[in-house]
Each structure stands twice: as structure tokens, then as C-alpha cells.
XYZ file of C-alpha atoms in Angstrom:
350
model
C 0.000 0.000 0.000
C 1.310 3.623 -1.006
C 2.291 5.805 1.564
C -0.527 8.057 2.815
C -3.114 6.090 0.999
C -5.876 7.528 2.951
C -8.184 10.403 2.678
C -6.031 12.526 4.660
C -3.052 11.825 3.055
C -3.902 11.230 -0.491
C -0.549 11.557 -2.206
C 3.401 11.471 -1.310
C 6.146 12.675 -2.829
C 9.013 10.285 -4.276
C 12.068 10.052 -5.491
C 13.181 8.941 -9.098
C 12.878 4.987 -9.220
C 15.906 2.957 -9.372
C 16.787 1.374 -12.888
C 18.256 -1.358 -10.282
C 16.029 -3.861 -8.384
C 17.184 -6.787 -6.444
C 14.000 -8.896 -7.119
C 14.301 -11.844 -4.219
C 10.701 -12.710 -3.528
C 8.183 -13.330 -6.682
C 4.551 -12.080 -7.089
C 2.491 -9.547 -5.138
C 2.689 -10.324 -1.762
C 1.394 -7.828 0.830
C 4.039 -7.054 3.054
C 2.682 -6.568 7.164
C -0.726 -7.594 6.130
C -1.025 -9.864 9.082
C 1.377 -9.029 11.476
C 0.500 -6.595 13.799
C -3.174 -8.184 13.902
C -4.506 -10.689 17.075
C -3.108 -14.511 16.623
C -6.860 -15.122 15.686
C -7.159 -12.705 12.872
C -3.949 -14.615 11.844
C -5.210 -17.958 12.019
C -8.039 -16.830 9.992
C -6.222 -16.108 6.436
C -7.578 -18.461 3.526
C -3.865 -20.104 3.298
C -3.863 -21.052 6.709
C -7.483 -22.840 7.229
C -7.448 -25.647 8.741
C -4.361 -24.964 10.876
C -4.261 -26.917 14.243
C -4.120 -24.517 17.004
C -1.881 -25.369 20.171
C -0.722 -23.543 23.091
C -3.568 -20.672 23.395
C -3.807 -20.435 19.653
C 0.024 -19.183 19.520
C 1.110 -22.332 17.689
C -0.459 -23.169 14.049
C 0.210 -26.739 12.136
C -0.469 -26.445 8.841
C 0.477 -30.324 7.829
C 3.814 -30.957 8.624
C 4.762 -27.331 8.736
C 4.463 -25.605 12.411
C 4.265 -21.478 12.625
C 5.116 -20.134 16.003
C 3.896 -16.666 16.561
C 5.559 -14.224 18.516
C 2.966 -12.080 20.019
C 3.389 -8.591 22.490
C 0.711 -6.941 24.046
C -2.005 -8.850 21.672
C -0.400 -8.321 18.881
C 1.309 -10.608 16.082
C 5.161 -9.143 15.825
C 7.069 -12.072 14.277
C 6.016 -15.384 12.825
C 8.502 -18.509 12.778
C 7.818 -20.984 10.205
C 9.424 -24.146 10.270
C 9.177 -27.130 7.919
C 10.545 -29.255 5.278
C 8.334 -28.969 2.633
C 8.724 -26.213 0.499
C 5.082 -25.735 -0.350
C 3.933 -25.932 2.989
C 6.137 -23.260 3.968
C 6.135 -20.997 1.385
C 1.958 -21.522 1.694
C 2.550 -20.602 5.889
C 4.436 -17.613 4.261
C 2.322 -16.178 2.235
C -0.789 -16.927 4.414
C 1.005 -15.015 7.173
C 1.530 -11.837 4.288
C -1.951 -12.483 3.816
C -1.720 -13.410 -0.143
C -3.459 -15.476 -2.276
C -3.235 -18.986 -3.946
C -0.974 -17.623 -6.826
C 1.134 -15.651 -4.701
C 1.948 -19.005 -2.496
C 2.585 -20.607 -5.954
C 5.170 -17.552 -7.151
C 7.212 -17.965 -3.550
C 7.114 -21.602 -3.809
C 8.802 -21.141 -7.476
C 11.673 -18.901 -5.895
C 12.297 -20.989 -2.484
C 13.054 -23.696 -5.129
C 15.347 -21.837 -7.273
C 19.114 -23.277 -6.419
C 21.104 -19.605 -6.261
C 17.813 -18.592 -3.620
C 18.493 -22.006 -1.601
C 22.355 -21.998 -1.465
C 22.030 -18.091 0.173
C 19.697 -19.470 2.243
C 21.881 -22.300 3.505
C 24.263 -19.311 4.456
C 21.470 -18.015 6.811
C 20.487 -14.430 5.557
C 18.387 -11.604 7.522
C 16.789 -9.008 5.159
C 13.874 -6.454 4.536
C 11.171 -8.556 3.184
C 11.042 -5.405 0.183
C 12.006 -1.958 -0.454
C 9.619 -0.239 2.045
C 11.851 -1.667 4.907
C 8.870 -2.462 6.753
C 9.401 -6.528 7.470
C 12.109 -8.525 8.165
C 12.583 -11.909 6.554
C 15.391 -14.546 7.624
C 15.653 -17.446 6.507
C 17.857 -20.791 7.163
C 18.006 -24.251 4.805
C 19.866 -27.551 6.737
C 20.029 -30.697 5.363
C 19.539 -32.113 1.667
C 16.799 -34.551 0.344
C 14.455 -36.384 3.154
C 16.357 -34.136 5.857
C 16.186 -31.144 4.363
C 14.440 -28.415 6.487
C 13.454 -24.812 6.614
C 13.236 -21.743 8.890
C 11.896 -18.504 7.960
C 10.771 -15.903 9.982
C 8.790 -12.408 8.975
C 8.784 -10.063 11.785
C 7.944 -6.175 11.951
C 11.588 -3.771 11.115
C 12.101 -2.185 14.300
C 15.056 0.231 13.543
C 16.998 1.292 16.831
C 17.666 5.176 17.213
C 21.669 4.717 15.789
C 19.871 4.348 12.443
C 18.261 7.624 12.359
C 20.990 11.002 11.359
C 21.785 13.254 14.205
C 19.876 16.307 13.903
C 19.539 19.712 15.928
C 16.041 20.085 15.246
C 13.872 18.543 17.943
C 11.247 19.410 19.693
C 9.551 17.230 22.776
C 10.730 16.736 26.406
C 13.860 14.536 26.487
C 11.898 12.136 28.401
C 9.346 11.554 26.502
C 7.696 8.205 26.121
C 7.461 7.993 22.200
C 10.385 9.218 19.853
C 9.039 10.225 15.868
C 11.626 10.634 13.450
C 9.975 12.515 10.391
C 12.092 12.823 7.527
C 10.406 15.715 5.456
C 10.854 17.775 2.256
C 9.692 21.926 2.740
C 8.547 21.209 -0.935
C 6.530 18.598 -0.758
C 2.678 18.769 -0.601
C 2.061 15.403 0.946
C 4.601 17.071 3.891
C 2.644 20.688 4.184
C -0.293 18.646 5.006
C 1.636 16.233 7.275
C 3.176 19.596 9.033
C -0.206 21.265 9.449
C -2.777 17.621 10.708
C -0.333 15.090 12.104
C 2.746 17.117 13.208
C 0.933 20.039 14.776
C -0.610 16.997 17.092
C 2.104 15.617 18.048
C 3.936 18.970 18.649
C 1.579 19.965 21.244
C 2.046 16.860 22.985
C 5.790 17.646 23.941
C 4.745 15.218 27.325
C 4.489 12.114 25.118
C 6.584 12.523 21.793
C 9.680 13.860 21.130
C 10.066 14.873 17.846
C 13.136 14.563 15.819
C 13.093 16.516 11.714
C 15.818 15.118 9.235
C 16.133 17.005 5.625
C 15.704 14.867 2.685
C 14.582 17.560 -0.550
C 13.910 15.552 -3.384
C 15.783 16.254 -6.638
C 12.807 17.341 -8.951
C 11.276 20.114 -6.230
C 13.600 22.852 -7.308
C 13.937 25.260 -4.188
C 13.252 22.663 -1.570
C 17.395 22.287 -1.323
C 17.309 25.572 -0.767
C 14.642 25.777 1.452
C 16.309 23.282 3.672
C 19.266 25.193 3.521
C 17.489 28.271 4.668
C 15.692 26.561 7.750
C 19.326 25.258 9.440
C 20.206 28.662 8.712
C 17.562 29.665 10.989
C 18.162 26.652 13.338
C 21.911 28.281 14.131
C 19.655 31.407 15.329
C 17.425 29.100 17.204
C 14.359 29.116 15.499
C 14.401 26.239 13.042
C 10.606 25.102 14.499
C 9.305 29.115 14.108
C 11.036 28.871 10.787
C 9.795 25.714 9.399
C 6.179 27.145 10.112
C 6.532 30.107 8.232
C 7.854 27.970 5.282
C 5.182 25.792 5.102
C 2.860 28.950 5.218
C 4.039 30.125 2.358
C 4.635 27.083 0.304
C 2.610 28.289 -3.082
C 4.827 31.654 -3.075
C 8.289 30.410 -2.511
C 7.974 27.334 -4.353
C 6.492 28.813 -7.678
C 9.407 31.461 -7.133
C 12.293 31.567 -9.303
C 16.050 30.637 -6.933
C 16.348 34.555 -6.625
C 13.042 35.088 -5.523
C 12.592 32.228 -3.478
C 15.949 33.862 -1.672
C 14.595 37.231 -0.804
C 11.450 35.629 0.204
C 13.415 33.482 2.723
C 15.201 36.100 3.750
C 12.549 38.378 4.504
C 10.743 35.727 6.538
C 13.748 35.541 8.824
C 13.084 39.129 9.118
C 9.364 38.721 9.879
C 10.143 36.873 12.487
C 13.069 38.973 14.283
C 16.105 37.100 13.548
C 18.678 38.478 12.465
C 18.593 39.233 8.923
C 22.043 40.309 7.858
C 23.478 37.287 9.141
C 20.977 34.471 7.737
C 21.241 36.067 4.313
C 24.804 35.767 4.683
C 24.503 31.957 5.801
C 21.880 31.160 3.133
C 24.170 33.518 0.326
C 27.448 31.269 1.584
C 25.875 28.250 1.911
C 27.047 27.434 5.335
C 24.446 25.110 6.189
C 24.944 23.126 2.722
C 26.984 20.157 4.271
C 24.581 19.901 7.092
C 21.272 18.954 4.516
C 23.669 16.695 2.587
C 24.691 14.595 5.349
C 21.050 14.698 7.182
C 20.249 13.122 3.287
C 23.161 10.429 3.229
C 22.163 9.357 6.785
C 18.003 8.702 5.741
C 18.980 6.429 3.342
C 19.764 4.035 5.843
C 16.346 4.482 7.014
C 14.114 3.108 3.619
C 12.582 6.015 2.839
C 11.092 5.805 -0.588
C 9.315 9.188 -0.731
C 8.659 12.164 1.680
C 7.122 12.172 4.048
C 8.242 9.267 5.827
C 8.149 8.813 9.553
C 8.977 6.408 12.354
C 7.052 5.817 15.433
C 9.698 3.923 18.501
C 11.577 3.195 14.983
C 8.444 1.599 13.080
C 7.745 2.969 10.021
C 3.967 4.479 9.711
C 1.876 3.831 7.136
C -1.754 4.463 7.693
C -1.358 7.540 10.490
C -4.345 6.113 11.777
C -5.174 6.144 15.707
C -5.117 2.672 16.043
C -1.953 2.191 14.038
C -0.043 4.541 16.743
C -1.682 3.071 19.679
C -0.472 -0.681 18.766
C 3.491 0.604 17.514
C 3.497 2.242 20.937
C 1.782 -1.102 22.563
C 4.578 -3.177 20.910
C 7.256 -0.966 21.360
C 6.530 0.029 25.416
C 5.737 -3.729 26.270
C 8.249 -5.775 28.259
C 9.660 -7.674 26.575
C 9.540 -5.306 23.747
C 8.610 -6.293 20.376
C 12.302 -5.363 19.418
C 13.491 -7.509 22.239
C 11.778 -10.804 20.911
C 12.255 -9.635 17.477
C 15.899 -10.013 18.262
C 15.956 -12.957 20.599
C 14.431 -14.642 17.297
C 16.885 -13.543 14.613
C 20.459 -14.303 16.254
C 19.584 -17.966 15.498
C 19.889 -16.931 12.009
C 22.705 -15.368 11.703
């Protein structure tokens, strides 16, 4: 599902596509389309009917396949499926992705391709796709009549190292939840995000703690600039102030030609008192230029695919909904923490 493919946030702004794709799993298989729901909703997919339940419903056999599901605070985080026939896991698979018939048939097909099999003998821990939302590992042992499987999806959890440093945060340092919005001044999908979402979460300063990282996309032609001009601002102490008045006047500065947009950005430093002589000499030098670029190289790390894109206790959001928020910060606050299990489960394959 697209980013922001809601009614509130009916569009998002992207990046040029990649001529390059590393295409490991086949067909259209919904990423996180049933974790995160109850072990019963789970049990419930098509693929998965007539599954054996054991131990409270968090054990399914499926034939001679077992899936073990790693649930915190009512929620399913991580499935383990284990097995040594290839179509009964790759079925437990894409059951647990919540895919069809077909799209059991197209992973079946690439779990049985020899170069997929000998990495998977190696043991290998990966996004499940490009969104960065899942994990998948995987593990092959044995050959012929022994031969047996391990694969586990699980919900990305990225820890705080991941995310570039950045001066711009708002929220009491002891905050419950950390967000990590990586944004684009240019970006219409962002203004809206800035003015519903953000503005929420700003005057909640008790519960989040809000962290903004530059990433201006190549085809918005002043948002570089606009960047540029808001850690400008930040060295005065107003990067928050600054970023508001930016967004306010989105339609003039960014149908503006560079010149223009310049004076504009300079004069709304001087709109709101900072000192004017010295930001245009900032913006004019580009002393903040380094700054944006390495805020940029650091989100990569973070699968961002468009703007905005934004992390909740280092899960990626993608519906913004109310209940979405209230089960990442479930997961996340729980003890053991989803990340915690998440873990626990993984070092066996690596």
C-alpha cells in the first residue's frame, strides 16, 4: 500500500525509481498484512485454514509445517515458520503476508530456485522489500528427506543509531514515544503532514519527542534551498518558528524563481526577528549546505522511498491512523519489547 493512501493523506512525494532492483521474492505479496493483527485474525487467512491450534492459539500446524507466533501486548510481531516442505512453507508464508493462492505458488517457485536455496543455507536476515517495513530470515539444513526450513517475517524495528543526528527537535527529552519525520519543505504530501499530524504531536511535547531530518527531493527545485534556509535559521534558534513560516508560504516560494525564493526566505527571517544580515549571509554562503547533505546520506539508511516518511519507537507508519499509533506504541513500550523478541528470534539466524 502507497504511503498516505488515505483520505487525509492522499498523495506522497518520491524520489526517481531505481533502474536497479534486487527482485528476491516473486509475485504480489502484501508485506505486514497480518502481522500486527490478534493470533486469531492470523489464524483466519484463507492459506492457513485448517491450521491446528496449540498452546492458546500461539502455535499453528499447517500439515507438517508448524508457525510459532511471537505475540506482544495482543499483537502478532514475528512469525517462525518451520518445515521441510517447500510448499507448505512458502503456503505458511504467504498466508502469514496475507496473499493469495498464486502468490503461495510464485514464492514456492523462488524458495526452489538453487542460487535462492544456497544463500539461504548461508542463513540471511533481510527487509522482506524496499519499504523496509518486514524482516525476513531465513535458514536451509540438510539435503533430500532431511532437508528443512526456517523462515521468519517479523515487523523492522530500527533502533535510534539508524536515524541522522539532527539539531532540530522538539519534545521533552523524556518523553515516552520518539518520531523521526524525515520531510521535504517542498513537498505537498509534507505541508499537510506539518499542518494535521505534526501540529498533534507537537503539542504533545509530554508524550513525543520529535526529531526533523532534511531529505529535498531532486525534482522540487527550491526545496534544497529551502532546507538550507531553515538550518540557517536553526543556528539562530528558530528552526521550528522557521519551518512554520515555510510551510505557510509554500505556493509563493515554491512557484518562485532561486532569486526570488531567496529574498522571500530572507525576509521571513526578518518577519520573524532574527537576524537578517546574518541568515542572508549563511543562506548567500551556503554554510548550512553540508549539514542537509549529510542529514540526506544518513536517511537512506532508514528506507525512505518518498517524503514524508516517519517512524514511530523506529516503526515505520503507514496508515497515520489512531489505532496504528496506539499498537506501535503497545509493541514498542511492552516488556519484553517487540524489538526484544524480534531479536531474541533472529540471532539464530545469523
Amino acid at each position: 500500500m502507497p504511503f498516505f493512501a488515505s483520505a487525509r493523506f492522499p498523495r506522497v512525494c518520491r524520489p526517481a525509481a531505481s533502474l536497479l532492483a534486487l527482485l528476491v521474492l516473486s509475485g504480489p505479496l502484501p508485506a505486514q498484512a497480518q502481522l500486527w493483527e490478534t493470533p486469531q485474525t492470523t489464524a483466519r487467512q484463507p492459506l492457513l485454514r485448517g491450521a491446528k491450534a496449540e498452546q492458546g492459539g500461539k502455535v499453528l500446524r499447517l500439515g507438517s509445517t508448524a508457525l510459532t507466533l511471537d505475540v506482544v501486548a495482543g499483537r502478532v510481531v514475528g512469525v517462525l515458520i518451520e518445515g521441510r516442505d517447500t510448499a507448505g512453507v512458502t503456503r505458511a508464508l504467504a498466508g502469514v503476508w496475507g496473499s493469495t493462492a498464486e502468490g503461495a505458488a510464485s514464492l514456492q517457485q523462488a524458495f526452489s530456485r538453487p542460487a535462492f536455496q544456497d544463500r539461504a543455507r548461508l542463513g540471511s536476515v533481510q527487509t522482506a522489500d524496499e519499504t523496509g517495513t518486514d524482516l525476513l530470515a531465513l535458514r536451509l539444513t540438510g539435503r533430500g528427506a532431511e532437508q528443512r526450513w526456517r523462515v521468519y517475517a517479523a515487523v523492522n524495528v530500527l533502533p535510534e543509531s539508524v536515524f541522522p543526528a539532527t539539531r532540530n527537535v522538539t519534545g521533552q527529552r523524556g518523553a515516552p514515544h520518539v518520531l523521526h519525520v524525515l520531510s521535504d519543505f517542498q513537498c505537498p504530501a509534507c505541508r499537510q503532514l506539518w499542518a494535521e499530524q505534526l501540529a498533534a504531536w507537537r503539542a504533545q511535547p509530554g508524550k513525543y519527542r520529535l526529531h526533523y531530518h532534511h531529505f529535498p527531493l531532486d525534482y522540487h527545485a527550491n526545496a534544497f534551498a529551502a532546507a538550507e534556509a531553515s538550518e540557517c535559521a536553526a543556528k539562530q534558534g528558530t528552526f521550528w518558528k522557521y519551518a512554520d513560516r515555510l510551510f505557510k508560504g509554500f505556493d509563493e516560494w515554491g512557484q518562485a524563481g532561486a532569486p526570488q525564493a531567496a529574498k522571500l526566505f530572507g525576509s521571513y527571517a526578518g518577519t520573524l526577528g532574527l537576524d537578517r544580515a546574518a541568515f542572508e549571509r549563511c543562506l548567500s554562503t551556503r554554510q548550512t549546505k553540508a549539514e542537509v547533505r549529510r542529514q540526506m546520506q544518513g536517511a537512506e539508511k532508514t528506507y525512505l522511498r518518498g517524503t514524508p516518511t516517519v517512524y514511530l519507537n523506529g516503526v515505520k507508519l503507514t496508515s497515520f491512523s489512531g489505532g496504528e499509533l496506539e499498537r506501535i506504541q503497545a509493541v514498542t513500550h511492552a516488556r519484553p519489547s517487540a524489538a526484544r523478541v524480534i531479536e531474541e528470534r533472529l540471532k539464530t539466524f545469523r
